[in-house]
Amino acid sequence: MAETNRLPAGGRIDRTRRIRLTFNGAALDARSGDTVASALIANGVKLVGRSFKYHRPRGILSHGSDEPNALLNVSRGPGRSDPNNRATVVEATEGLALSTQNHWPSLETDIGAVNDVLAPIFVAGFYYKTFMWPAKAWHKLYEPVIRAAAGLGVAPTEPDPDRYVHRNAHCDVLVVGAGPAGLAAALAASESGKRVILADEQAEMGGTLLHDLTSTIDGVPASAFVAQALATLAARENVVLLPRTTAFGYYNHNHVVLTERVTDALAKPAANLPRERLWQVRAKEVVIATGSHERPLAFADNDRPGIMLAESIRVFVNRYAALPGRRVVIATTGASAYQAALDCKAAGLDVTVVDLRAEEACGPELASARAAGVEVLTSHTVVGSTGRKAVTGLIVAPVSGGTVGARRTLACDAVGMSGGWTPAVHLFSQSRGKLAFDPALDAFLPGTPVQANCSAGACRGLYDLSACLADGWAAGAKAAGLSGTRDFSAPASFTGFQPVRVMPTDGEPRKVRAFIDFQNDVTAKDVKLAVQEGFKSVEHVKRYTTTGMATDQGKSSNMNALGIISQTLGKDVPQVGTTTFRPPYTPVTFGAIVGQSRGALFDPIRTAPLHDWAVAHGARFENVALWRRAWYFAKPGEDMHAAVRRECRAVREGVGIFDASTLGKIEVVGPDAAEFMNRIYPNAWLKLEPGKCRYGLMLKEDGFVFDDGVVARMAPDRFHVTTTTGGAPRVLSHMEDYLQTEWPDLKVYLTSTTEQWAVIALQGPKAREVLAPLVDDIDLSPEAFPHMSVRTGHILGVPTRLFRVSFTGELGFEINVPSDHARAVWEALWEKGQAHGITPYGTETMHVLRAERGFIIVGQDTDGTVTPDDLGLGGMVSKVKPDFVGKRSLVRPDMLRADRKQLVGLLTDDPKTVLDEGAQIVEDTNQPLPMTMIGHVTSSYWSDACGRSIALALVSGGRARKGTRLHVTMPTGFATVQVVDPVFFDAKGTRVNGTPQPAAAA
């Protein structure tokens, strides 16, 4: 293709830099500075897609982010293929491969167009009315067909080779939009010296000033004013300019999220650059200067390729020197479209204006057009168009007193339509600001803000150039804490319009297919039908008809749809309301949202300091929270069960070594540390002596168990708190929340030390014998160092916090050393333990050993609805403390019911049967379906020490059921079990003191 529709001069494109693209395989010429849309227009391409439902031919409608029709698949090379790209925002770069979507076998000949013939049956709500019968046909008949037809483009299947990054930024003033109001706001705010960020979605900043060839601002052309303003801003160190950056979400506390397209405009980007950068900006003040969107007119067949928005024709002609056509008809109900007509005339095009307004209702724009030789037909309506894959004519007729006169067809190859303007209030609405309807402007405008922001320019209904500039300056100055205003000298703009929902027609209005939502093929009669069928809420109408649910999110369709709803209901527009403006403002790539959190970083794995040793010694691993932990150490020929049995025997009979470094660890320090611990835990802490440990259950406000762990008092003002591996972040957050919001008077400091300390658990009857030779400044004797104590000293000269604790029921030590020294200490223990048969063990063995002793694991033996008493640990809860987290909830009647689920042990009648964890428990197998479930199995293992299977379970009224028999679901039926105490081995706990007297098997 060649640039047959390119003006020989003008525009902001660089004619010296030629770009080659392909469109459906055909070569396409472009110039640097083009968008894909302007390149297509310059090459005479009008047909660019097919509509979603009817597969009607569609062309480019707009020039910006509100484009509903020109959605293309864009390929930038291997693995870089994206569907549903708006041709109006994609910049033309060398080598782009563009292809159209939603058609078969080709764009020109689309079998799906048969739907257009069947349009009378595809009315609003067709899906809901049709696919309800027969009742059983959905999954077999309808769903496969609908899923195959759904969507426009095809999602890529190859991995995305590009990189995306996130960046956080803070500023005093964030200005969104760099049109006239935004530039003025940034200039004013930056004079204060405060930090200013100016973001705009276009490749060039300047907004409407970039295609304004006639206006002057303070005596200089609009384009020169833009250049001067940007040069001034760029020279100021307190200003950050972000072109190609869309503010798509406005959240609480002036948190605005933006996406910056970094490399899409580069044919050969540097390898170190990300494709997109997501900015999370926290601003003290936000100036919203997002402009407004032109409304299309609703008339019969208003969707033919070549029918565009009037301002967009002006943009393509002036900014890109691309001609949408040579015989142009501008159809309007307002004044601004006359400027498009004048600019087209100045470019040498044949132009006619069709204005619905009466001659006397027009302003100076009418005289200007006629003085320039433009034919103007006032008091004329548009009743249709001609052509199929491109518009060839516009059918117009005079209107007088509501009567439509004789039709005539104006031959044309382009139509510019303008039904007025709709302020872009999306970000303001996202900030939870309330909108106010202005009948004079027929639009919702920003009302009272909820956050620290203000709106300026066209997004609050100001359409005159000088007014926009002055308003932006005032908003920027106010946001920066300055006072004063500034007047800008600029010619008066053509403003004002007559709102029209559907153009008057001489036929039956209900038969006119006037499109409201171009992408979803929603017509004016669809909206009317939805209301007539009982859908009075605008949100319901939106979903019933799908209007406003396209990729443009109703930017071009919402106000026309609202107007039709209000007319049909006989209510004013404010009574109808508007749809909810949710983020994102425009589509955002998944890559930008995910950022660097993909692949290995999507679910990052943390490894303990001893991970490499475990790998070298044959460990199999499991993921626990974000950690990769040694699951078991299999010897050649062993499966997991054999390895675990061997490891369990080693701990019970000799000594085992276990990496417990992943335990959460929090340092609680300060004069009020003991008082803080006393409030955050249900048991007592004030009298715990330094050097002693205590087991603590942490509760939520609802009284349910939240986490648990051993806590050591290192000094009067210092506690070493351990948590579960997965619970460390939430426990620290829980503590910080109460410290900052409930007890800010307490002098306490919280520090996560999980990575500071590596923890080596040495467990078994021989543990003291292995440890003693390596420690010379801690007395390890039972009398000097009893169970549940902590000592500080050195091991191999390395500082250590040595805990005498056990999660296995055996004599145990947990050796805390700085992580950098973990490997050396571990290997020394390993060497000393060889004479005693030392054995490394993993998490599965740890689970078996603790279950034999009835020790719980929070999150496995609890389910978020368990209290301390449910676990048989009610004695831990202080009866004398005035308050602690969860205290009031523990005395609620439901917490004291006898039928609450309580932790018990289960023994199967067949000792070899190992129950399934999560299996349901019933009292009687002869009851009718559905059976009443009274509990579930929480932990289940084979125990070598007990010579049989064991299980823990939560059972309704469990403690009162001891000695009774229940039934547990199994894949083949039910297993009969006896309810017993949850401690299966060494019920008296003598082994923890290193006295391994054989205990009776469970």
PDB file of C-alpha atoms in Angstrom, residues 725-884:
ATOM      1  CA  THR A 725       6.842 -20.966  59.514  1.00  0.00           C
ATOM      2  CA  GLY A 726       3.916 -19.637  57.495  1.00  0.00           C
ATOM      3  CA  GLY A 727       2.622 -17.376  60.243  1.00  0.00           C
ATOM      4  CA  ALA A 728       5.613 -15.072  60.743  1.00  0.00           C
ATOM      5  CA  PRO A 729       4.447 -12.182  58.507  1.00  0.00           C
ATOM      6  CA  ARG A 730       0.858 -12.176  59.749  1.00  0.00           C
ATOM      7  CA  VAL A 731       1.892 -12.442  63.415  1.00  0.00           C
ATOM      8  CA  LEU A 732       4.231  -9.456  63.073  1.00  0.00           C
ATOM      9  CA  SER A 733       1.484  -7.530  61.283  1.00  0.00           C
ATOM     10  CA  HIS A 734      -0.982  -8.512  64.023  1.00  0.00           C
ATOM     11  CA  MET A 735       1.399  -7.274  66.707  1.00  0.00           C
ATOM     12  CA  GLU A 736       2.171  -4.051  64.859  1.00  0.00           C
ATOM     13  CA  ASP A 737      -1.522  -3.377  64.349  1.00  0.00           C
ATOM     14  CA  TYR A 738      -2.307  -3.563  68.058  1.00  0.00           C
ATOM     15  CA  LEU A 739       0.814  -1.697  69.062  1.00  0.00           C
ATOM     16  CA  GLN A 740       0.107   1.186  66.707  1.00  0.00           C
ATOM     17  CA  THR A 741      -3.682   1.441  66.915  1.00  0.00           C
ATOM     18  CA  GLU A 742      -4.734   0.067  70.314  1.00  0.00           C
ATOM     19  CA  TRP A 743      -1.756   0.524  72.610  1.00  0.00           C
ATOM     20  CA  PRO A 744       0.344   3.370  71.214  1.00  0.00           C
ATOM     21  CA  ASP A 745       1.281   4.336  74.778  1.00  0.00           C
ATOM     22  CA  LEU A 746       3.388   1.196  75.220  1.00  0.00           C
ATOM     23  CA  LYS A 747       7.113   1.622  74.649  1.00  0.00           C
ATOM     24  CA  VAL A 748       7.796  -1.489  72.619  1.00  0.00           C
ATOM     25  CA  TYR A 749       9.761  -2.192  69.443  1.00  0.00           C
ATOM     26  CA  LEU A 750       9.130  -5.145  67.165  1.00  0.00           C
ATOM     27  CA  THR A 751      11.738  -6.567  64.812  1.00  0.00           C
ATOM     28  CA  SER A 752      11.571  -9.589  62.562  1.00  0.00           C
ATOM     29  CA  THR A 753      14.664 -11.758  63.121  1.00  0.00           C
ATOM     30  CA  THR A 754      13.630 -14.805  61.109  1.00  0.00           C
ATOM     31  CA  GLU A 755      16.617 -14.477  58.773  1.00  0.00           C
ATOM     32  CA  GLN A 756      18.949 -13.386  61.612  1.00  0.00           C
ATOM     33  CA  TRP A 757      18.901 -16.733  63.407  1.00  0.00           C
ATOM     34  CA  ALA A 758      19.408 -20.164  61.926  1.00  0.00           C
ATOM     35  CA  VAL A 759      17.891 -22.853  64.154  1.00  0.00           C
ATOM     36  CA  ILE A 760      19.329 -26.365  64.482  1.00  0.00           C
ATOM     37  CA  ALA A 761      17.138 -28.777  66.424  1.00  0.00           C
ATOM     38  CA  LEU A 762      19.068 -31.591  68.085  1.00  0.00           C
ATOM     39  CA  GLN A 763      16.537 -34.124  69.372  1.00  0.00           C
ATOM     40  CA  GLY A 764      16.792 -37.526  71.042  1.00  0.00           C
ATOM     41  CA  PRO A 765      18.204 -39.321  74.105  1.00  0.00           C
ATOM     42  CA  LYS A 766      21.783 -38.738  72.887  1.00  0.00           C
ATOM     43  CA  ALA A 767      21.329 -35.011  72.130  1.00  0.00           C
ATOM     44  CA  ARG A 768      23.214 -33.767  75.205  1.00  0.00           C
ATOM     45  CA  GLU A 769      26.149 -36.069  74.512  1.00  0.00           C
ATOM     46  CA  VAL A 770      26.511 -34.711  70.968  1.00  0.00           C
ATOM     47  CA  LEU A 771      26.159 -31.059  71.988  1.00  0.00           C
ATOM     48  CA  ALA A 772      28.251 -30.939  75.168  1.00  0.00           C
ATOM     49  CA  PRO A 773      31.751 -31.103  73.598  1.00  0.00           C
ATOM     50  CA  LEU A 774      31.020 -28.058  71.443  1.00  0.00           C
ATOM     51  CA  VAL A 775      29.722 -25.755  74.203  1.00  0.00           C
ATOM     52  CA  ASP A 776      32.034 -24.544  76.964  1.00  0.00           C
ATOM     53  CA  ASP A 777      30.227 -21.594  78.612  1.00  0.00           C
ATOM     54  CA  ILE A 778      26.758 -23.085  79.161  1.00  0.00           C
ATOM     55  CA  ASP A 779      26.061 -25.723  81.836  1.00  0.00           C
ATOM     56  CA  LEU A 780      23.994 -28.362  80.061  1.00  0.00           C
ATOM     57  CA  SER A 781      23.177 -30.412  83.122  1.00  0.00           C
ATOM     58  CA  PRO A 782      19.473 -31.048  83.745  1.00  0.00           C
ATOM     59  CA  GLU A 783      19.623 -29.163  87.016  1.00  0.00           C
ATOM     60  CA  ALA A 784      21.256 -26.048  85.565  1.00  0.00           C
ATOM     61  CA  PHE A 785      19.434 -26.155  82.271  1.00  0.00           C
ATOM     62  CA  PRO A 786      15.942 -27.625  82.722  1.00  0.00           C
ATOM     63  CA  HIS A 787      13.318 -28.111  80.033  1.00  0.00           C
ATOM     64  CA  MET A 788      11.728 -24.863  78.730  1.00  0.00           C
ATOM     65  CA  SER A 789      14.792 -22.746  79.446  1.00  0.00           C
ATOM     66  CA  VAL A 790      17.076 -20.595  77.340  1.00  0.00           C
ATOM     67  CA  ARG A 791      20.730 -19.717  77.762  1.00  0.00           C
ATOM     68  CA  THR A 792      23.139 -17.467  75.876  1.00  0.00           C
ATOM     69  CA  GLY A 793      26.708 -18.450  75.227  1.00  0.00           C
ATOM     70  CA  HIS A 794      28.875 -19.830  72.443  1.00  0.00           C
ATOM     71  CA  ILE A 795      29.097 -22.958  70.349  1.00  0.00           C
ATOM     72  CA  LEU A 796      32.380 -23.365  68.494  1.00  0.00           C
ATOM     73  CA  GLY A 797      33.020 -19.764  69.479  1.00  0.00           C
ATOM     74  CA  VAL A 798      29.828 -18.643  67.669  1.00  0.00           C
ATOM     75  CA  PRO A 799      27.284 -16.641  69.720  1.00  0.00           C
ATOM     76  CA  THR A 800      24.215 -18.749  70.402  1.00  0.00           C
ATOM     77  CA  ARG A 801      20.828 -18.614  72.003  1.00  0.00           C
ATOM     78  CA  LEU A 802      20.400 -22.167  73.196  1.00  0.00           C
ATOM     79  CA  PHE A 803      16.860 -23.331  73.897  1.00  0.00           C
ATOM     80  CA  ARG A 804      16.048 -26.454  75.887  1.00  0.00           C
ATOM     81  CA  VAL A 805      12.741 -27.213  74.123  1.00  0.00           C
ATOM     82  CA  SER A 806      11.273 -30.131  72.251  1.00  0.00           C
ATOM     83  CA  PHE A 807       8.630 -30.587  69.580  1.00  0.00           C
ATOM     84  CA  THR A 808       9.306 -34.330  69.428  1.00  0.00           C
ATOM     85  CA  GLY A 809       8.781 -35.305  73.079  1.00  0.00           C
ATOM     86  CA  GLU A 810      12.448 -36.269  73.388  1.00  0.00           C
ATOM     87  CA  LEU A 811      15.318 -34.519  75.091  1.00  0.00           C
ATOM     88  CA  GLY A 812      15.873 -31.588  72.787  1.00  0.00           C
ATOM     89  CA  PHE A 813      17.903 -28.457  72.146  1.00  0.00           C
ATOM     90  CA  GLU A 814      17.252 -25.755  69.589  1.00  0.00           C
ATOM     91  CA  ILE A 815      20.521 -24.042  68.743  1.00  0.00           C
ATOM     92  CA  ASN A 816      20.045 -20.487  67.419  1.00  0.00           C
ATOM     93  CA  VAL A 817      23.171 -19.117  65.708  1.00  0.00           C
ATOM     94  CA  PRO A 818      23.707 -16.277  63.222  1.00  0.00           C
ATOM     95  CA  SER A 819      22.737 -17.592  59.804  1.00  0.00           C
ATOM     96  CA  ASP A 820      26.208 -17.106  58.340  1.00  0.00           C
ATOM     97  CA  HIS A 821      27.593 -19.653  60.819  1.00  0.00           C
ATOM     98  CA  ALA A 822      24.839 -22.237  60.467  1.00  0.00           C
ATOM     99  CA  ARG A 823      26.682 -24.550  58.075  1.00  0.00           C
ATOM    100  CA  ALA A 824      29.819 -24.692  60.213  1.00  0.00           C
ATOM    101  CA  VAL A 825      27.908 -25.428  63.417  1.00  0.00           C
ATOM    102  CA  TRP A 826      25.696 -28.017  61.707  1.00  0.00           C
ATOM    103  CA  GLU A 827      28.672 -29.874  60.253  1.00  0.00           C
ATOM    104  CA  ALA A 828      30.437 -29.886  63.616  1.00  0.00           C
ATOM    105  CA  LEU A 829      27.346 -31.384  65.252  1.00  0.00           C
ATOM    106  CA  TRP A 830      27.094 -33.844  62.389  1.00  0.00           C
ATOM    107  CA  GLU A 831      30.687 -34.940  62.925  1.00  0.00           C
ATOM    108  CA  LYS A 832      30.300 -35.311  66.704  1.00  0.00           C
ATOM    109  CA  GLY A 833      27.062 -37.193  66.243  1.00  0.00           C
ATOM    110  CA  GLN A 834      28.505 -39.920  64.040  1.00  0.00           C
ATOM    111  CA  ALA A 835      29.444 -41.963  67.086  1.00  0.00           C
ATOM    112  CA  HIS A 836      25.835 -41.824  68.233  1.00  0.00           C
ATOM    113  CA  GLY A 837      24.167 -42.620  64.893  1.00  0.00           C
ATOM    114  CA  ILE A 838      23.037 -39.053  64.253  1.00  0.00           C
ATOM    115  CA  THR A 839      20.370 -38.887  61.532  1.00  0.00           C
ATOM    116  CA  PRO A 840      19.018 -35.882  59.652  1.00  0.00           C
ATOM    117  CA  TYR A 841      15.231 -35.788  59.527  1.00  0.00           C
ATOM    118  CA  GLY A 842      12.683 -33.741  57.652  1.00  0.00           C
ATOM    119  CA  THR A 843       9.311 -32.157  58.158  1.00  0.00           C
ATOM    120  CA  GLU A 844       7.330 -35.370  57.645  1.00  0.00           C
ATOM    121  CA  THR A 845       9.178 -37.065  60.486  1.00  0.00           C
ATOM    122  CA  MET A 846       8.727 -33.969  62.626  1.00  0.00           C
ATOM    123  CA  HIS A 847       4.968 -34.189  61.968  1.00  0.00           C
ATOM    124  CA  VAL A 848       4.838 -37.844  63.051  1.00  0.00           C
ATOM    125  CA  LEU A 849       6.882 -37.295  66.196  1.00  0.00           C
ATOM    126  CA  ARG A 850       4.836 -34.339  67.380  1.00  0.00           C
ATOM    127  CA  ALA A 851       1.536 -36.141  66.633  1.00  0.00           C
ATOM    128  CA  GLU A 852       2.658 -39.091  68.775  1.00  0.00           C
ATOM    129  CA  ARG A 853       2.941 -36.638  71.659  1.00  0.00           C
ATOM    130  CA  GLY A 854      -0.316 -34.844  70.796  1.00  0.00           C
ATOM    131  CA  PHE A 855       1.339 -31.547  69.860  1.00  0.00           C
ATOM    132  CA  ILE A 856      -0.724 -29.472  67.431  1.00  0.00           C
ATOM    133  CA  ILE A 857       0.195 -27.667  64.243  1.00  0.00           C
ATOM    134  CA  VAL A 858      -1.777 -24.467  63.777  1.00  0.00           C
ATOM    135  CA  GLY A 859      -3.435 -24.521  60.375  1.00  0.00           C
ATOM    136  CA  GLN A 860      -3.488 -28.316  60.274  1.00  0.00           C
ATOM    137  CA  ASP A 861      -5.120 -29.242  63.572  1.00  0.00           C
ATOM    138  CA  THR A 862      -6.961 -25.939  63.681  1.00  0.00           C
ATOM    139  CA  ASP A 863      -9.305 -24.492  61.075  1.00  0.00           C
ATOM    140  CA  GLY A 864      -9.822 -20.887  62.127  1.00  0.00           C
ATOM    141  CA  THR A 865     -12.762 -21.738  64.415  1.00  0.00           C
ATOM    142  CA  VAL A 866     -10.862 -23.411  67.260  1.00  0.00           C
ATOM    143  CA  THR A 867     -10.415 -21.985  70.760  1.00  0.00           C
ATOM    144  CA  PRO A 868      -7.741 -22.972  73.301  1.00  0.00           C
ATOM    145  CA  ASP A 869     -10.300 -25.040  75.200  1.00  0.00           C
ATOM    146  CA  ASP A 870     -11.232 -26.895  71.997  1.00  0.00           C
ATOM    147  CA  LEU A 871      -7.593 -28.025  71.863  1.00  0.00           C
ATOM    148  CA  GLY A 872      -7.599 -29.090  75.500  1.00  0.00           C
ATOM    149  CA  LEU A 873      -5.451 -26.072  76.357  1.00  0.00           C
ATOM    150  CA  GLY A 874      -8.040 -24.044  78.233  1.00  0.00           C
ATOM    151  CA  GLY A 875      -5.804 -24.061  81.303  1.00  0.00           C
ATOM    152  CA  MET A 876      -3.397 -21.758  79.472  1.00  0.00           C
ATOM    153  CA  VAL A 877      -5.955 -18.953  79.417  1.00  0.00           C
ATOM    154  CA  SER A 878      -5.503 -16.591  82.318  1.00  0.00           C
ATOM    155  CA  LYS A 879      -8.508 -16.207  84.596  1.00  0.00           C
ATOM    156  CA  VAL A 880      -7.132 -13.140  86.382  1.00  0.00           C
ATOM    157  CA  LYS A 881      -5.760 -10.883  83.628  1.00  0.00           C
ATOM    158  CA  PRO A 882      -7.993  -7.837  83.114  1.00  0.00           C
ATOM    159  CA  ASP A 883      -7.777  -8.097  79.350  1.00  0.00           C
ATOM    160  CA  PHE A 884      -6.048  -9.718  76.415  1.00  0.00           C
TER     161      PHE A 884
END
